Amino acid sequence: MTLLHWATISPFLLAIFIPLLYKYFRKIHTGWFVLILPLVLFIYYFNYLPVTRDGGTVTEHVPWVPSLGINFDLYVDGLSLLFALLITGIGVLVVLYSIYYLADKKEKLNNFYVYLLLFMGAMLGVVLSDNLIVLYVFWEATSISSALLISYWFHREKSVYGAQKSMFITVFGGLSMLGGFSLIYVMTGTFSIREIIANVDLVTASSLFIPAMLFVLLGAFTKSAQFPFHIWLPDAMEAPTPVSAYLHSATMVKAGIYLVARVTPIFGGGATWFWIITLAGLTTLIWGSVQAVRQKDLKSILAFSTVSQLGMIMSLLGAGSAAYYFNDGDNLLYTTAILAAVFHLINHATFKGSLFMAAGIVDHQTGTRDIRKLGGLMTFMPITATISLFGLAAMAGIPPLNGFLSKELFFTGMVQASQYGIFNLDTWGMFLPIIAWFASIFTFLYCAILFFKTFRGKFQLEKLNVNKVREAPFGMLISPIVLITLVIVFGLFPHILAYSIIEPAMQSILPGILSAGERFEVYITHWHGFNLELWMTIGVFLIGILLYRTMSKWSKFGFYQTEQDIFNYVYDQGYDGLIKGSQVITRAQITGRLRDYFVYMCVFMVLLIFYTMFKYDGFMLSTDNLSPVEPYMWLVLIAFVASIVAVPFINNRMTAIIVTGAAGYLVAIMFTIFRAPDLALTQLLIETVSVILFMLVFVHLPKLKKEKIKSSTKIVNLIVSISVGAMITLVSISAFAFGSETGFSSIREYFIENSKVLAGGYNIVNVILVDFRGLDTMLEILVLAIAALGVISFIKLRLKEGEDV
Amino acid sequence: MRKSPANNMMLQTAMRYITIIVFAFSFYLFFAGHNSPGGGFIGGLMTASAFLILYLAFDKKIMKKVIPFDFTILIGIGLLFGVGTGIASMLFDYPFLTQFFDYFHIPFFGEVELTTALSFDLGVYLVVVGAAMSIILVIAGDDE
């Protein structure tokens, strides 16, 4: 474990102490303890910047399950460092913001910060892992912590609904991604991303290439809320606003982007990859921006806007993958799209983070997020209004803010992609810039709506849930101000980022494009001359303003009046269908009668064993070498058989208990005859304890009634019983015959020889239990414990009459 | 077990002495386990049956006074012993659940073999007692 490993898992370690800190330092807001960690981590990861800036990488190796190729390997390069800085940097601001946002004494801060730290650690793990399985584990941990944070106010029904939905969709994607990783392992024999990239020929030549790609992409698309899986993100807005700003705009939803960028060197370069990602991204872009216009809730608008911006970054990664196709000569021309993707990823984190925080402030100070109730807040909340103005202007692409630069690059990337002349782009390519342009108009429109409906217009105090509206406390404003300053600084001086962060990140997404010692030369400028992109931007502004001006006309249409996304309907129907379908299946087999379940188990066991024995020709009915049966053993046997046969004919419960007990004690005698004292003791005690149990519950048992059972059921029961007995007999005879015929020495020889030497005990049974097979015993007592807890909860928490699951 | 009939004086008097013997024998079985028949599982069952006959003879209320703790806790403690023994060997850089034994000379007892398996077996013992008792008591105490 190196310092890098400890740094990556440090959020988990701190999370252990949060409940204690919360309990013993009630006076101090728990957030202050948490705040230190991301700050230290940010500084720590920042120290790697000089390494990656010059194209260097750091790899730290810790074996975990080396025999399966699973190692806790961490890998720092331009891309992972960019994400690590985002996670810790935005983390600091979000924790600071949350201290003021969750200032209420009743908030369960211990839960909140434990979940938040779990997320932070998991997310760092995702972006720094080199091993696909380790990445997967952290990936699912982000899904779980995200669901926990969404349901933080778990008494609200919508929170739980949103949490469940996000969990379903992202974990579904995660599992399919695991399938994709396994396929990659089948192709290359390694889980290490760097080794896979080095052996990329094995992947491209394989017939599993397309399935593996689709599985991995399903994981990335569900996580990054790509169409049609985007529906979980708007419902995730039920989380506290700091969480929305952190997980659901700046970091977690970008995990899918990260994954796509990370595996671009593996899958990129073909038409399938190019079209799937570009189209998914563009569809998400336009769908999200159109949906955002329809929303009335501040956070819903921002959620759909996040969906659409994620789609934009995704489509850029798709378009940029074409650089691999032209992997010869002067291919630097084709990397603009990747540059735009990396640059916009950073910009989006800054402006969307500040916008979410501003929306949270509005919600916090006015008690509502409905734009139909808000208005005229600029007079009361000038600082929040300024923050929102800059954030929204950046998102709408107004110069000179950073959003304008990346939006221009986005247009350039799409225009370039449409002119590649490969992958049928000469036919369909012209649609790429057109879709991009249309979506940008809607982006402009919802930015305008968001600002003017909230901060301008008529102030309606009577519709708000508070008596007086005033500006937020200063502490709450620090974080959005820091972010908005970055928006302006990155907008004016983009080259702060270009050399140290963007170029190394591009190099990680597109290794192998450059020859050794070369690096990407990024040049971002505000003024490109009078080219197509400029006219597109001007068109966006003009049409956007026109649409906003005419809003009073088109807002009467059904399109604007309703806001439900059609895919939510599909999800809800599918969810209900799943529940109903499972209930039908469950009801069909769960009859509530123990003996039915017993029949299921017996039938399954008999069929399984019979099939296996028959298939491998395992039956051996030789009776050689059997030891003779002594006369007194016949006595025990006859008594045993007699008591067993008698049980079905007894109509008195007490007699039935006694006779069953007798059969049990006779088994104990058999163990004694065969000199197995431990087994005999155990059997005796079990029988004793169960007899006592019977005596304790005897009062509660109903009178044994003569049941009327159909004769067909009786016959089935008889056949099942006989076949179980016959199967056990056949298997034991065959096993014995097999042993004596082949001359395999029994495993007991080993234990007889070694139990004293290796474990220091003469009682072989006990030595096996506690030493040789101690792990089995440990899991057995675990099962025993679970069974006990199960019985307790079944009886204590059982359903009342007529209640249903 | 809900009502304590007044006329079981004989049973109660006898059980007071019998349970001592049963408890003693169960401890013997537990400690003897490594070299003679017995061990955590058998010892645990024996202890559980001793508790059970006490419950049979006396009222639940009286037993609550005699045994003030909840048997469910024993399950947790037992699991901790089991897993703890496993982890302890890891602290000394051996694989999980490596057992050790050695012989010591202790006054009065003479040459005694001490094993880490005993602490593991104690875990088994406690889980068996806890599980058996809590299952049976919850079933027996279910009055609905």
mmCIF file of C-alpha atoms in Angstrom, chain A residues 419-609:
data_model
loop_
_atom_site.group_PDB
_atom_site.id
_atom_site.type_symbol
_atom_site.label_atom_id
_atom_site.label_comp_id
_atom_site.label_asym_id
_atom_site.label_seq_id
_atom_site.Cartn_x
_atom_site.Cartn_y
_atom_site.Cartn_z
ATOM 1 C CA GLN A 419 -16.504 16.415 -43.606
ATOM 2 C CA TYR A 420 -14.397 13.338 -42.801
ATOM 3 C CA GLY A 421 -15.754 11.414 -45.757
ATOM 4 C CA ILE A 422 -15.646 8.051 -43.956
ATOM 5 C CA PHE A 423 -18.225 5.847 -42.192
ATOM 6 C CA ASN A 424 -20.934 7.070 -44.668
ATOM 7 C CA LEU A 425 -20.387 10.562 -43.328
ATOM 8 C CA ASP A 426 -20.629 12.015 -46.829
ATOM 9 C CA THR A 427 -24.313 10.996 -46.817
ATOM 10 C CA TRP A 428 -25.373 11.500 -43.209
ATOM 11 C CA GLY A 429 -22.624 13.753 -41.855
ATOM 12 C CA MET A 430 -24.461 17.007 -42.563
ATOM 13 C CA PHE A 431 -26.978 16.134 -39.853
ATOM 14 C CA LEU A 432 -24.371 16.284 -37.093
ATOM 15 C CA PRO A 433 -23.905 20.079 -37.115
ATOM 16 C CA ILE A 434 -27.615 20.613 -37.782
ATOM 17 C CA ILE A 435 -28.677 18.645 -34.693
ATOM 18 C CA ALA A 436 -25.978 20.356 -32.655
ATOM 19 C CA TRP A 437 -27.240 23.727 -33.811
ATOM 20 C CA PHE A 438 -30.897 22.979 -33.040
ATOM 21 C CA ALA A 439 -30.068 21.708 -29.577
ATOM 22 C CA SER A 440 -28.029 24.820 -28.877
ATOM 23 C CA ILE A 441 -31.032 27.007 -29.650
ATOM 24 C CA PHE A 442 -33.041 25.201 -26.994
ATOM 25 C CA THR A 443 -30.102 25.423 -24.592
ATOM 26 C CA PHE A 444 -30.094 29.176 -25.085
ATOM 27 C CA LEU A 445 -33.850 29.264 -24.612
ATOM 28 C CA TYR A 446 -33.979 27.419 -21.286
ATOM 29 C CA CYS A 447 -31.061 29.463 -19.968
ATOM 30 C CA ALA A 448 -33.058 32.589 -20.744
ATOM 31 C CA ILE A 449 -36.207 31.188 -19.153
ATOM 32 C CA LEU A 450 -34.311 30.133 -16.052
ATOM 33 C CA PHE A 451 -32.807 33.546 -15.487
ATOM 34 C CA PHE A 452 -35.633 35.855 -16.422
ATOM 35 C CA LYS A 453 -38.430 33.858 -14.775
ATOM 36 C CA THR A 454 -36.505 33.618 -11.508
ATOM 37 C CA PHE A 455 -34.758 36.921 -11.110
ATOM 38 C CA ARG A 456 -36.740 39.311 -13.304
ATOM 39 C CA GLY A 457 -40.468 39.796 -13.710
ATOM 40 C CA LYS A 458 -43.019 40.325 -10.958
ATOM 41 C CA PHE A 459 -42.167 39.506 -7.357
ATOM 42 C CA GLN A 460 -44.965 37.435 -5.792
ATOM 43 C CA LEU A 461 -44.361 37.114 -2.060
ATOM 44 C CA GLU A 462 -47.799 35.613 -1.439
ATOM 45 C CA LYS A 463 -46.894 32.507 -3.477
ATOM 46 C CA LEU A 464 -43.701 31.816 -1.540
ATOM 47 C CA ASN A 465 -43.490 29.816 1.661
ATOM 48 C CA VAL A 466 -41.621 32.498 3.594
ATOM 49 C CA ASN A 467 -42.481 35.891 5.060
ATOM 50 C CA LYS A 468 -39.447 37.752 3.861
ATOM 51 C CA VAL A 469 -36.859 37.079 1.198
ATOM 52 C CA ARG A 470 -33.244 37.997 1.808
ATOM 53 C CA GLU A 471 -29.828 37.110 0.476
ATOM 54 C CA ALA A 472 -28.248 33.859 1.626
ATOM 55 C CA PRO A 473 -25.627 33.823 4.416
ATOM 56 C CA PHE A 474 -22.149 34.568 3.177
ATOM 57 C CA GLY A 475 -20.830 31.053 3.801
ATOM 58 C CA MET A 476 -23.324 29.614 1.386
ATOM 59 C CA LEU A 477 -22.226 32.053 -1.314
ATOM 60 C CA ILE A 478 -18.487 31.304 -1.137
ATOM 61 C CA SER A 479 -18.573 28.084 -3.152
ATOM 62 C CA PRO A 480 -20.672 29.347 -6.087
ATOM 63 C CA ILE A 481 -18.593 32.532 -6.175
ATOM 64 C CA VAL A 482 -15.380 30.488 -6.425
ATOM 65 C CA LEU A 483 -16.871 28.434 -9.254
ATOM 66 C CA ILE A 484 -18.179 31.453 -11.126
ATOM 67 C CA THR A 485 -14.776 33.117 -10.825
ATOM 68 C CA LEU A 486 -13.336 30.043 -12.487
ATOM 69 C CA VAL A 487 -15.945 30.345 -15.245
ATOM 70 C CA ILE A 488 -14.746 33.857 -15.984
ATOM 71 C CA VAL A 489 -11.030 33.109 -15.574
ATOM 72 C CA PHE A 490 -11.136 30.026 -17.782
ATOM 73 C CA GLY A 491 -13.134 32.041 -20.279
ATOM 74 C CA LEU A 492 -10.635 34.851 -20.459
ATOM 75 C CA PHE A 493 -7.464 32.794 -20.109
ATOM 76 C CA PRO A 494 -8.182 29.281 -21.424
ATOM 77 C CA HIS A 495 -4.497 28.516 -21.736
ATOM 78 C CA ILE A 496 -4.158 28.152 -17.979
ATOM 79 C CA LEU A 497 -5.782 24.778 -18.534
ATOM 80 C CA ALA A 498 -4.534 23.983 -21.995
ATOM 81 C CA TYR A 499 -0.936 23.064 -21.310
ATOM 82 C CA SER A 500 -1.140 21.453 -17.886
ATOM 83 C CA ILE A 501 -4.495 19.672 -17.923
ATOM 84 C CA ILE A 502 -6.182 19.462 -21.318
ATOM 85 C CA GLU A 503 -3.180 18.313 -23.339
ATOM 86 C CA PRO A 504 -2.213 15.466 -20.973
ATOM 87 C CA ALA A 505 -5.858 14.344 -20.793
ATOM 88 C CA MET A 506 -6.092 14.263 -24.598
ATOM 89 C CA GLN A 507 -2.905 12.276 -24.644
ATOM 90 C CA SER A 508 -4.487 9.639 -22.362
ATOM 91 C CA ILE A 509 -7.609 9.404 -24.509
ATOM 92 C CA LEU A 510 -5.614 9.214 -27.716
ATOM 93 C CA PRO A 511 -2.361 7.399 -26.934
ATOM 94 C CA GLY A 512 -0.670 5.993 -29.981
ATOM 95 C CA ILE A 513 -1.717 8.943 -32.111
ATOM 96 C CA LEU A 514 1.439 10.793 -31.268
ATOM 97 C CA SER A 515 4.923 9.597 -31.913
ATOM 98 C CA ALA A 516 7.307 9.550 -28.971
ATOM 99 C CA GLY A 517 8.204 12.923 -27.496
ATOM 100 C CA GLU A 518 5.423 14.707 -29.328
ATOM 101 C CA ARG A 519 2.529 16.412 -27.563
ATOM 102 C CA PHE A 520 -0.792 17.930 -28.530
ATOM 103 C CA GLU A 521 -0.586 21.640 -29.208
ATOM 104 C CA VAL A 522 -3.828 23.156 -28.044
ATOM 105 C CA TYR A 523 -4.671 26.652 -29.074
ATOM 106 C CA ILE A 524 -8.008 28.044 -27.944
ATOM 107 C CA THR A 525 -9.080 31.454 -29.153
ATOM 108 C CA HIS A 526 -12.162 33.629 -28.967
ATOM 109 C CA TRP A 527 -11.931 34.856 -32.510
ATOM 110 C CA HIS A 528 -11.719 32.485 -35.482
ATOM 111 C CA GLY A 529 -12.695 34.955 -38.201
ATOM 112 C CA PHE A 530 -15.998 34.915 -40.081
ATOM 113 C CA ASN A 531 -16.438 31.162 -40.406
ATOM 114 C CA LEU A 532 -19.386 28.810 -40.264
ATOM 115 C CA GLU A 533 -19.167 28.336 -36.472
ATOM 116 C CA LEU A 534 -19.501 32.061 -35.855
ATOM 117 C CA TRP A 535 -22.606 32.270 -38.014
ATOM 118 C CA MET A 536 -24.057 29.246 -36.209
ATOM 119 C CA THR A 537 -23.512 30.957 -32.849
ATOM 120 C CA ILE A 538 -25.073 34.188 -34.050
ATOM 121 C CA GLY A 539 -28.026 32.195 -35.414
ATOM 122 C CA VAL A 540 -28.465 30.497 -32.037
ATOM 123 C CA PHE A 541 -28.583 33.857 -30.276
ATOM 124 C CA LEU A 542 -31.058 35.410 -32.712
ATOM 125 C CA ILE A 543 -33.485 32.515 -32.852
ATOM 126 C CA GLY A 544 -33.153 31.944 -29.096
ATOM 127 C CA ILE A 545 -34.061 35.542 -28.319
ATOM 128 C CA LEU A 546 -36.927 35.361 -30.814
ATOM 129 C CA LEU A 547 -38.304 32.196 -29.174
ATOM 130 C CA TYR A 548 -38.055 33.714 -25.705
ATOM 131 C CA ARG A 549 -39.834 36.872 -26.888
ATOM 132 C CA THR A 550 -42.703 34.821 -28.295
ATOM 133 C CA MET A 551 -42.928 32.593 -25.214
ATOM 134 C CA SER A 552 -46.320 33.965 -24.163
ATOM 135 C CA LYS A 553 -47.690 32.587 -27.444
ATOM 136 C CA TRP A 554 -46.257 29.082 -27.486
ATOM 137 C CA SER A 555 -46.430 28.477 -23.751
ATOM 138 C CA LYS A 556 -50.156 27.808 -24.124
ATOM 139 C CA PHE A 557 -49.567 24.676 -26.171
ATOM 140 C CA GLY A 558 -49.763 21.216 -24.634
ATOM 141 C CA PHE A 559 -46.063 20.812 -25.290
ATOM 142 C CA TYR A 560 -45.271 23.327 -22.585
ATOM 143 C CA GLN A 561 -48.219 22.667 -20.296
ATOM 144 C CA THR A 562 -47.275 19.052 -19.563
ATOM 145 C CA GLU A 563 -43.791 18.107 -18.537
ATOM 146 C CA GLN A 564 -43.839 14.318 -18.269
ATOM 147 C CA ASP A 565 -41.153 12.475 -20.188
ATOM 148 C CA ILE A 566 -42.604 9.601 -22.219
ATOM 149 C CA PHE A 567 -39.866 7.250 -21.009
ATOM 150 C CA ASN A 568 -40.974 7.663 -17.402
ATOM 151 C CA TYR A 569 -44.255 6.103 -18.454
ATOM 152 C CA VAL A 570 -42.386 3.191 -20.015
ATOM 153 C CA TYR A 571 -40.307 2.765 -16.839
ATOM 154 C CA ASP A 572 -43.297 2.874 -14.501
ATOM 155 C CA GLN A 573 -45.249 0.381 -16.583
ATOM 156 C CA GLY A 574 -42.268 -1.936 -16.778
ATOM 157 C CA TYR A 575 -41.721 -1.664 -13.026
ATOM 158 C CA ASP A 576 -45.339 -2.502 -12.234
ATOM 159 C CA GLY A 577 -45.250 -5.372 -14.696
ATOM 160 C CA LEU A 578 -42.129 -6.746 -13.051
ATOM 161 C CA ILE A 579 -43.735 -6.669 -9.610
ATOM 162 C CA LYS A 580 -46.963 -8.262 -10.846
ATOM 163 C CA GLY A 581 -45.133 -10.906 -12.857
ATOM 164 C CA SER A 582 -42.967 -11.882 -9.902
ATOM 165 C CA GLN A 583 -46.010 -12.059 -7.665
ATOM 166 C CA VAL A 584 -47.736 -14.420 -10.068
ATOM 167 C CA ILE A 585 -44.711 -16.716 -10.151
ATOM 168 C CA THR A 586 -44.248 -16.543 -6.383
ATOM 169 C CA ARG A 587 -47.893 -17.266 -5.633
ATOM 170 C CA ALA A 588 -47.834 -20.274 -7.936
ATOM 171 C CA GLN A 589 -45.153 -22.042 -5.906
ATOM 172 C CA ILE A 590 -45.333 -20.568 -2.419
ATOM 173 C CA THR A 591 -48.333 -22.385 -1.009
ATOM 174 C CA GLY A 592 -47.574 -21.791 2.640
ATOM 175 C CA ARG A 593 -47.370 -25.521 3.362
ATOM 176 C CA LEU A 594 -43.989 -26.812 4.470
ATOM 177 C CA ARG A 595 -44.486 -30.220 2.906
ATOM 178 C CA ASP A 596 -44.925 -28.691 -0.546
ATOM 179 C CA TYR A 597 -41.546 -27.010 -0.274
ATOM 180 C CA PHE A 598 -40.106 -30.256 0.981
ATOM 181 C CA VAL A 599 -41.453 -32.027 -2.097
ATOM 182 C CA TYR A 600 -39.853 -29.368 -4.368
ATOM 183 C CA MET A 601 -36.495 -29.861 -2.723
ATOM 184 C CA CYS A 602 -36.650 -33.658 -2.791
ATOM 185 C CA VAL A 603 -37.749 -33.814 -6.413
ATOM 186 C CA PHE A 604 -35.028 -31.425 -7.467
ATOM 187 C CA MET A 605 -32.356 -33.291 -5.544
ATOM 188 C CA VAL A 606 -33.411 -36.683 -6.913
ATOM 189 C CA LEU A 607 -33.543 -35.427 -10.495
ATOM 190 C CA LEU A 608 -30.183 -33.690 -10.236
ATOM 191 C CA ILE A 609 -28.366 -36.644 -8.705
#
